[in-house]
Tab-separated table of C-alpha atoms in Angstrom:
chain	number	residue	atom	x	y	z
A	136	MET	CA	-176.466	-2.321	15.230
A	137	ALA	CA	-178.242	-1.875	18.487
A	138	PHE	CA	-181.964	-3.689	18.411
A	139	PRO	CA	-183.798	-0.576	18.107
A	140	SER	CA	-186.447	-0.271	21.903
A	141	LEU	CA	-189.727	-1.424	21.926
A	142	SER	CA	-192.319	0.708	23.844
A	143	ILE	CA	-195.668	0.725	25.437
A	144	GLY	CA	-197.211	3.176	26.011
A	145	ASP	CA	-194.954	4.536	29.031
A	146	LEU	CA	-192.468	1.725	29.037
A	147	THR	CA	-189.546	1.485	26.570
A	148	ALA	CA	-187.859	-2.212	26.614
A	149	LYS	CA	-184.465	-2.167	25.525
A	150	MET	CA	-184.764	-4.680	23.209
A	151	PRO	CA	-187.735	-5.692	21.373
A	152	ILE	CA	-188.501	-8.359	22.695
A	153	VAL	CA	-190.923	-10.338	24.439
A	154	GLN	CA	-191.585	-13.939	26.016
A	155	GLY	CA	-194.105	-15.298	25.380
A	156	GLY	CA	-196.444	-16.158	28.176
A	157	MET	CA	-196.762	-20.376	28.306
A	158	GLY	CA	-199.326	-21.541	30.366
A	159	VAL	CA	-198.769	-24.223	32.396
A	160	GLY	CA	-196.052	-23.464	34.299
A	161	ILE	CA	-193.682	-23.253	31.751
A	162	SER	CA	-193.270	-19.313	31.868
A	163	LEU	CA	-193.275	-18.330	35.649
A	164	SER	CA	-191.191	-15.328	37.616
A	165	GLY	CA	-187.849	-17.416	36.731
A	166	LEU	CA	-187.530	-17.209	33.122
A	167	ALA	CA	-189.739	-13.753	32.999
A	168	SER	CA	-187.003	-11.837	35.296
A	169	ALA	CA	-184.497	-13.455	33.454
A	170	VAL	CA	-185.687	-12.263	29.928
A	171	ALA	CA	-186.593	-8.400	31.809
A	172	ASN	CA	-183.206	-8.662	33.180
A	173	GLN	CA	-181.768	-8.885	29.577
A	174	GLY	CA	-184.022	-5.771	28.237
A	175	GLY	CA	-186.894	-8.232	26.434
A	176	ILE	CA	-190.565	-7.460	28.387
A	177	GLY	CA	-190.720	-11.437	30.709
A	178	VAL	CA	-194.166	-12.687	30.999
A	179	ILE	CA	-195.829	-15.150	33.436
A	180	ALA	CA	-198.971	-17.343	32.000
A	181	GLY	CA	-201.513	-17.544	34.306
A	182	ALA	CA	-203.286	-20.874	33.010
A	183	MET	CA	-203.074	-22.497	35.848
A	184	ILE	CA	-200.617	-20.791	37.299
A	185	GLY	CA	-201.601	-22.086	40.406
A	186	MET	CA	-200.820	-25.905	39.596
A	187	LYS	CA	-198.533	-26.387	42.347
A	188	GLU	CA	-200.471	-25.078	45.338
A	189	PRO	CA	-202.198	-27.762	47.925
A	190	ASP	CA	-205.562	-27.114	47.835
A	191	VAL	CA	-205.631	-26.338	43.485
A	192	ALA	CA	-208.041	-29.138	42.981
A	193	LYS	CA	-210.832	-28.125	45.808
A	194	ASN	CA	-210.300	-24.191	46.189
A	195	PRO	CA	-208.945	-23.688	42.417
A	196	ILE	CA	-209.890	-19.708	41.884
A	197	GLU	CA	-207.948	-18.906	45.441
A	198	ALA	CA	-205.285	-21.347	44.532
A	199	ASN	CA	-204.348	-19.394	40.951
A	200	LEU	CA	-205.341	-15.686	42.234
A	201	ARG	CA	-203.179	-16.830	45.542
A	202	ALA	CA	-200.001	-18.025	43.363
A	203	LEU	CA	-200.119	-15.377	40.873
A	204	ARG	CA	-199.142	-12.386	43.437
A	205	GLN	CA	-196.660	-14.962	44.304
A	206	GLU	CA	-195.321	-15.143	40.678
A	207	LEU	CA	-195.346	-11.580	40.315
A	208	THR	CA	-193.980	-10.772	43.862
A	209	LYS	CA	-190.849	-12.665	42.973
A	210	ALA	CA	-190.390	-11.641	39.643
A	211	ARG	CA	-190.210	-8.206	41.508
A	212	GLU	CA	-187.451	-9.421	43.746
A	213	LYS	CA	-185.195	-10.913	40.933
A	214	THR	CA	-185.576	-8.014	38.372
A	215	GLN	CA	-186.224	-3.784	37.915
A	216	GLY	CA	-187.390	-5.139	33.868
A	217	ILE	CA	-190.610	-5.038	32.138
A	218	ILE	CA	-192.905	-7.795	33.667
A	219	GLY	CA	-196.033	-8.506	31.958
A	220	VAL	CA	-198.627	-11.235	32.916
A	221	ASN	CA	-200.629	-13.520	29.329
A	222	ILE	CA	-203.905	-14.209	31.042
A	223	MET	CA	-206.460	-15.833	28.553
A	224	VAL	CA	-210.507	-14.509	28.111
A	225	ALA	CA	-211.269	-18.473	28.028
A	226	LEU	CA	-210.365	-18.684	31.271
A	227	THR	CA	-213.173	-19.521	34.123
A	228	THR	CA	-211.030	-16.903	36.652
A	229	PHE	CA	-210.521	-14.460	34.096
A	230	SER	CA	-211.736	-11.059	35.780
A	231	GLN	CA	-210.385	-12.268	38.998
A	232	MET	CA	-206.836	-12.540	37.661
A	233	VAL	CA	-206.733	-9.410	35.477
A	234	ARG	CA	-207.893	-7.510	38.791
A	235	THR	CA	-205.371	-9.408	40.369
A	236	ALA	CA	-202.827	-8.473	38.000
A	237	ILE	CA	-203.177	-4.806	38.091
A	238	GLU	CA	-203.448	-4.466	41.949
A	239	ASN	CA	-200.371	-6.812	41.345
A	240	ARG	CA	-199.168	-3.462	39.674
A	241	ALA	CA	-198.051	-6.087	36.387
A	242	ASP	CA	-196.359	-3.869	33.655
A	243	ILE	CA	-198.670	-5.497	31.016
A	244	ILE	CA	-201.814	-7.744	30.482
A	245	PHE	CA	-200.953	-10.013	26.403
A	246	SER	CA	-205.124	-11.312	26.951
A	247	GLY	CA	-206.171	-14.280	23.628
A	248	ALA	CA	-207.893	-16.825	23.283
A	249	GLY	CA	-211.096	-14.913	22.844
A	250	LEU	CA	-211.837	-11.338	22.365
A	251	PRO	CA	-210.605	-9.544	25.943
A	252	LEU	CA	-213.725	-6.371	25.719
A	253	GLU	CA	-214.206	-5.909	28.908
A	254	MET	CA	-210.629	-5.660	30.178
A	255	PRO	CA	-210.491	-1.849	30.675
A	256	LYS	CA	-213.423	-1.788	32.908
A	257	HIS	CA	-210.965	-3.387	35.996
A	258	LEU	CA	-208.550	-1.462	35.127
A	259	LEU	CA	-210.871	1.674	35.758
A	260	GLN	CA	-212.368	0.570	38.639
A	261	ALA	CA	-209.446	-0.507	40.520
A	262	CYS	CA	-208.895	3.150	40.012
A	263	GLU	CA	-211.546	4.330	41.100
A	264	GLU	CA	-212.116	1.960	44.384
A	265	LYS	CA	-208.760	1.730	45.474
A	266	LYS	CA	-207.935	5.108	44.385
A	267	GLU	CA	-205.124	4.770	43.127
A	268	GLU	CA	-203.113	4.997	39.935
A	269	PHE	CA	-202.564	2.169	37.864
A	270	LYS	CA	-200.912	1.757	35.318
A	271	THR	CA	-200.866	-1.445	33.544
A	272	LYS	CA	-200.959	-1.619	29.574
A	273	LEU	CA	-204.007	-3.480	28.422
A	274	VAL	CA	-202.721	-5.687	25.207
A	275	PRO	CA	-205.173	-8.135	23.439
A	276	ILE	CA	-203.653	-10.245	21.396
A	277	VAL	CA	-205.312	-10.785	18.376
A	278	SER	CA	-204.958	-12.669	14.533
A	279	SER	CA	-205.973	-10.806	12.513
A	280	ALA	CA	-206.916	-7.105	11.506
A	281	ARG	CA	-210.453	-7.424	12.128
A	282	ALA	CA	-210.008	-8.121	15.578
A	283	ALA	CA	-207.887	-6.018	15.979
A	284	THR	CA	-210.302	-2.870	14.986
A	285	LEU	CA	-213.250	-4.443	16.849
A	286	ILE	CA	-211.426	-4.268	20.394
A	287	ALA	CA	-210.575	-1.363	19.704
A	288	ARG	CA	-213.880	-0.047	18.857
A	289	LYS	CA	-215.334	-1.625	21.538
A	290	TRP	CA	-212.921	-0.487	23.978
A	291	LEU	CA	-213.665	3.313	22.559
A	292	SER	CA	-216.567	3.360	22.539
A	293	ARG	CA	-217.699	1.102	26.185
A	294	PHE	CA	-214.898	2.979	28.257
A	295	ASP	CA	-212.313	5.593	26.200
A	296	TYR	CA	-209.593	3.736	26.090
A	297	LEU	CA	-207.263	2.344	22.912
A	298	PRO	CA	-205.313	-0.335	23.305
A	299	ASP	CA	-201.776	0.292	24.614
A	300	ALA	CA	-200.547	-2.441	22.370
A	301	PHE	CA	-201.583	-5.327	20.173
A	302	VAL	CA	-200.090	-8.547	19.708
A	303	VAL	CA	-200.602	-10.157	16.178
A	304	GLU	CA	-200.100	-14.109	15.823
A	305	GLY	CA	-199.885	-16.303	13.433
A	306	PRO	CA	-200.499	-19.506	12.529
A	307	LYS	CA	-196.827	-20.700	13.303
A	308	ALA	CA	-197.106	-20.034	17.098
A	309	GLY	CA	-197.237	-22.943	19.621
A	310	GLY	CA	-200.422	-24.049	21.803
A	311	HIS	CA	-203.715	-23.540	20.845
A	312	LEU	CA	-203.742	-21.581	17.964
A	313	GLY	CA	-206.675	-18.307	17.041
A	314	PHE	CA	-207.040	-20.498	13.295
A	315	LYS	CA	-209.206	-23.237	12.054
A	316	ARG	CA	-207.413	-26.062	11.494
A	317	GLU	CA	-207.890	-25.736	7.085
A	318	GLU	CA	-206.111	-22.386	8.073
A	319	ILE	CA	-203.452	-22.912	9.772
A	320	ASN	CA	-201.213	-24.083	6.764
A	321	ASP	CA	-203.318	-21.056	4.460
A	322	PRO	CA	-200.679	-18.868	3.071
A	323	ASN	CA	-203.379	-16.038	2.767
A	324	PHE	CA	-203.161	-16.237	6.964
A	325	ALA	CA	-199.333	-16.600	6.927
A	326	LEU	CA	-198.212	-13.813	9.598
A	327	GLU	CA	-196.268	-11.989	6.551
A	328	VAL	CA	-199.543	-11.252	5.429
A	329	LEU	CA	-201.143	-10.453	9.321
A	330	VAL	CA	-198.392	-8.407	10.052
A	331	PRO	CA	-199.203	-5.396	8.026
A	332	GLN	CA	-202.768	-5.580	7.759
A	333	VAL	CA	-202.512	-5.059	11.516
A	334	VAL	CA	-200.155	-2.000	11.739
A	335	GLU	CA	-202.524	-0.278	8.788
A	336	ALA	CA	-205.171	-0.846	11.440
A	337	ALA	CA	-203.587	0.163	13.903
A	338	LYS	CA	-202.079	3.604	12.078
A	339	ARG	CA	-205.506	4.366	11.842
A	340	LEU	CA	-206.142	4.183	15.824
A	341	GLU	CA	-203.386	6.239	15.941
A	342	ASP	CA	-204.409	8.575	13.903
A	343	GLN	CA	-207.675	8.842	15.381
A	344	LYS	CA	-206.038	8.733	18.406
A	345	GLY	CA	-202.951	10.658	18.446
A	346	ARG	CA	-201.433	8.038	20.208
A	347	ALA	CA	-197.980	5.223	19.186
A	348	VAL	CA	-200.520	1.816	18.755
A	349	PRO	CA	-196.978	-0.562	18.767
A	350	VAL	CA	-197.584	-3.833	17.171
A	351	ILE	CA	-195.732	-6.998	18.065
A	352	ALA	CA	-195.356	-9.996	15.608
A	353	ALA	CA	-195.943	-12.946	16.846
A	354	GLY	CA	-195.661	-17.094	15.750
A	355	GLY	CA	-192.814	-18.829	14.113
A	356	ILE	CA	-189.842	-16.169	14.652
A	357	TYR	CA	-186.632	-18.022	15.599
A	358	THR	CA	-183.292	-15.643	14.376
A	359	GLY	CA	-182.128	-11.930	14.769
A	360	GLU	CA	-182.661	-12.261	10.180
A	361	ASP	CA	-186.611	-12.886	11.352
A	362	ILE	CA	-186.842	-9.935	13.980
A	363	LYS	CA	-185.681	-7.812	11.140
A	364	LYS	CA	-188.106	-9.100	8.900
A	365	PHE	CA	-190.784	-8.188	10.574
A	366	LEU	CA	-189.499	-5.277	11.638
A	367	ASP	CA	-189.094	-4.220	8.190
A	368	LEU	CA	-192.865	-5.398	7.802
A	369	GLY	CA	-194.142	-2.510	10.215
A	370	ALA	CA	-194.034	-4.229	13.249
A	371	SER	CA	-191.873	-2.585	16.694
A	372	GLY	CA	-191.331	-5.776	17.982
A	373	VAL	CA	-191.757	-10.204	18.373
A	374	GLN	CA	-193.221	-12.188	20.612
A	375	MET	CA	-191.589	-15.472	21.334
A	376	GLY	CA	-191.868	-18.595	22.786
A	377	THR	CA	-189.998	-21.773	21.696
A	378	ARG	CA	-186.859	-20.262	21.620
A	379	PHE	CA	-187.010	-19.995	25.625
A	380	VAL	CA	-188.141	-22.567	26.612
A	381	ALA	CA	-184.816	-23.910	25.626
A	382	THR	CA	-183.037	-21.795	27.885
A	383	LYS	CA	-181.554	-22.620	31.847
A	384	GLU	CA	-183.908	-20.227	33.347
A	385	CYS	CA	-187.219	-21.669	31.936
A	386	ASP	CA	-189.860	-22.775	34.691
A	387	ALA	CA	-190.238	-26.688	32.847
A	388	ASP	CA	-188.346	-29.320	34.200
A	389	ASP	CA	-185.703	-30.252	32.114
A	390	ARG	CA	-187.562	-33.009	30.635
A	391	PHE	CA	-189.856	-31.327	29.020
A	392	LYS	CA	-186.544	-28.588	27.475
A	393	GLN	CA	-185.298	-32.144	26.499
A	394	SER	CA	-187.880	-33.375	24.238
A	395	TYR	CA	-187.547	-30.055	22.075
A	396	ILE	CA	-184.597	-30.942	21.780
A	397	ALA	CA	-184.814	-34.770	20.961
A	398	ALA	CA	-188.196	-32.762	18.275
A	399	ARG	CA	-187.668	-33.896	14.556
A	400	GLU	CA	-189.167	-31.901	12.060
A	401	GLU	CA	-192.255	-34.973	11.412
A	402	ASP	CA	-192.559	-35.325	15.514
A	403	ILE	CA	-195.035	-32.042	15.150
A	404	THR	CA	-198.728	-32.370	15.261
A	405	ILE	CA	-202.099	-30.264	14.858
A	406	ILE	CA	-204.338	-31.548	17.903
A	407	LYS	CA	-208.101	-30.551	18.456
A	408	SER	CA	-208.083	-29.865	22.427
A	409	PRO	CA	-210.438	-30.853	24.443
A	410	VAL	CA	-210.715	-26.448	24.951
A	411	GLY	CA	-212.364	-26.481	21.172
A	412	MET	CA	-209.154	-25.271	19.509
A	413	PRO	CA	-206.429	-26.796	17.100
A	414	GLY	CA	-202.990	-26.719	19.046
A	415	ARG	CA	-199.721	-27.427	18.101
A	416	ALA	CA	-198.064	-30.318	19.765
A	417	LEU	CA	-195.344	-32.449	19.503
A	418	GLN	CA	-196.086	-35.902	18.682
A	419	ASN	CA	-196.036	-38.706	21.624
A	420	ASP	CA	-197.998	-41.998	22.795
A	421	PHE	CA	-200.813	-40.047	25.201
A	422	ILE	CA	-201.621	-38.284	21.498
A	423	GLU	CA	-201.826	-41.393	20.034
A	424	ALA	CA	-202.959	-42.946	22.802
A	425	ALA	CA	-206.441	-40.398	22.749
A	426	ARG	CA	-206.482	-40.219	19.153
A	427	GLN	CA	-207.455	-43.903	19.254
A	428	GLY	CA	-209.811	-42.987	21.641
A	429	ASN	CA	-208.173	-45.739	24.260
A	430	LYS	CA	-208.243	-42.988	26.785
A	431	LYS	CA	-210.257	-43.425	29.870
A	432	PRO	CA	-212.886	-40.212	30.252
A	433	PHE	CA	-211.860	-38.077	32.793
A	434	LYS	CA	-212.933	-36.388	35.870
A	435	CYS	CA	-212.610	-32.568	35.894
A	436	VAL	CA	-211.952	-30.859	39.121
A	437	PHE	CA	-210.396	-27.664	37.739
A	438	HIS	CA	-213.394	-25.706	35.676
A	439	CYS	CA	-210.252	-23.878	34.182
A	440	VAL	CA	-211.520	-22.679	30.845
A	441	HIS	CA	-215.003	-22.349	29.546
A	442	THR	CA	-214.618	-23.750	25.981
A	443	CYS	CA	-213.243	-26.622	27.361
A	444	THR	CA	-216.002	-29.921	27.212
A	445	CYS	CA	-215.635	-31.046	30.760
A	446	ASP	CA	-217.578	-33.983	29.232
A	447	GLN	CA	-216.671	-36.750	30.252
A	448	GLU	CA	-218.478	-38.837	27.971
A	449	LYS	CA	-216.570	-37.112	25.094
A	450	THR	CA	-213.670	-35.865	26.109
A	451	PRO	CA	-210.904	-38.588	26.876
A	452	TYR	CA	-208.318	-36.640	28.970
A	453	CYS	CA	-207.850	-32.897	30.876
A	454	ILE	CA	-206.040	-30.710	29.211
A	455	ALA	CA	-204.854	-28.507	32.116
A	456	GLN	CA	-203.905	-32.241	33.824
A	457	ALA	CA	-201.355	-33.555	30.320
A	458	LEU	CA	-200.178	-30.149	30.344
A	459	ILE	CA	-199.503	-29.905	34.225
A	460	SER	CA	-197.916	-33.989	34.151
A	461	ALA	CA	-195.886	-32.080	31.208
A	462	MET	CA	-194.097	-29.111	32.582
A	463	LYS	CA	-193.278	-31.090	35.523
A	464	GLY	CA	-191.703	-34.250	33.101
A	465	ASN	CA	-194.003	-36.905	32.838
A	466	LEU	CA	-194.115	-36.539	29.101
A	467	GLU	CA	-196.356	-40.439	29.323
A	468	ARG	CA	-199.019	-38.627	30.722
A	469	GLY	CA	-198.806	-35.608	29.157
A	470	PHE	CA	-197.960	-33.407	26.198
A	471	ALA	CA	-195.867	-31.264	25.070
A	472	PHE	CA	-196.637	-27.765	23.380
A	473	CYS	CA	-194.681	-26.377	21.234
A	474	GLY	CA	-193.900	-24.224	17.898
A	475	ALA	CA	-194.058	-24.664	14.306
A	476	ASN	CA	-189.702	-24.324	14.500
A	477	VAL	CA	-189.476	-26.504	17.136
A	478	ALA	CA	-187.223	-28.667	15.202
A	479	ARG	CA	-184.628	-26.877	15.098
A	480	VAL	CA	-183.851	-26.637	18.936
A	481	ASN	CA	-180.977	-28.098	18.838
A	482	SER	CA	-179.367	-26.695	22.379
A	483	ILE	CA	-179.906	-25.578	26.185
A	484	VAL	CA	-178.619	-21.672	25.998
A	485	SER	CA	-179.430	-18.982	29.284
A	486	VAL	CA	-181.674	-16.153	28.065
A	487	LYS	CA	-178.350	-13.791	27.691
A	488	GLU	CA	-176.987	-16.134	25.343
A	489	LEU	CA	-180.276	-16.141	23.676
A	490	MET	CA	-180.577	-12.704	23.384
A	491	GLU	CA	-177.181	-12.415	22.786
A	492	SER	CA	-177.281	-14.657	19.515
A	493	LEU	CA	-180.425	-13.146	18.486
A	494	GLN	CA	-178.640	-9.611	18.210
A	495	GLN	CA	-175.294	-11.010	16.539
A	496	GLU	CA	-178.132	-12.568	13.485
A	497	PHE	CA	-179.764	-9.245	13.292
A	498	ASP	CA	-176.450	-6.975	12.969
A	499	GLN	CA	-175.359	-9.441	10.293
A	500	THR	CA	-178.521	-9.155	8.268
A	501	ILE	CA	-178.374	-5.717	8.505
A	502	SER	CA	-175.006	-5.919	7.274
A	503	LYS	CA	-175.422	-8.520	4.814
A	504	GLY	CA	-178.313	-6.085	3.350
A	505	LYS	CA	-175.872	-2.694	2.897
A	506	GLN	CA	-173.104	-5.293	1.545
A	507	THR	CA	-175.424	-6.071	-1.131
A	508	LEU	CA	-176.768	-2.758	-1.635
A	509	GLN	CA	-173.255	-2.173	-2.771
A	510	GLY	CA	-172.950	-4.387	-4.910
A	511	LEU	CA	-176.155	-3.350	-6.825
A	512	LEU	CA	-174.967	0.489	-6.930
A	513	LYS	CA	-171.547	-0.223	-8.082
């Protein structure tokens, strides 16, 4: 049985799989276009996207905007599929990045790490000022039904704009998490609990406005069986990050990918990030040195995230620089963010091979279900 398609407004992905937007430099045009070519939704991460630009330290705003334009152009040259951009609300360049993504015709903007309460304003202003109809879909990333409802109410009252979809990200996700540390392992905040709640909130919005608001489940989804489970819970699709790091097309250095293959369950740790949120990462000497107070205070040159303390007396390292180093394979100078299932990764495959294996697992799950039902009916 083929995967059901995922429709977001007038966009339809043949496979209900969104590749998670992974900054800093983990998911750029290479990975995003490969996923889009297989019928999924490929996502370019906006966080520190300009890290390779020669003037990024002196002129970070222009460097990041320039790089975003370049990556969208590269992706369009490689695929006719759906390309999204992940832009964190916490970025100091959030407004400029959103406007740039819209004007360069990103199909979708996914936005979390804060509440994107103003995002429709940028789309409406672009349409008015440019005298063009931009069709970029706007999709908030939330961690609760309450957040989804709050965002929708704000958008409707201020801009008469209903979110085109929601991504609900649970506590098993990689990188920065939208949960308090004590909530991460609390079963009340499990994705299996959150998805039906957000689906119900979205259904109320659908009844109010008369159009679909699909929900995409994210965080810890690893197999085709997992995909089937969350579709059965009411989600219209899933978002996956960790699986796509371990692909040939992922934009990270091979040494970064190899850290996933080498990862054991006991290597997964929760860090206190300088941006003020907990994050899931692979334990290494860099993280241990930071915990022991052995990292030297730094001078911030990027000013990339609003919530970062950037306090040279209290913050031992620059999160942007640490993630840039890791992406380049210099894990002694940084660390790799990861999802809760990273220890299950055991090989590097192509995006095509990954998507085919997910389809096979999905089919097998359905077949097993039918066999079980038939056995019960005998």
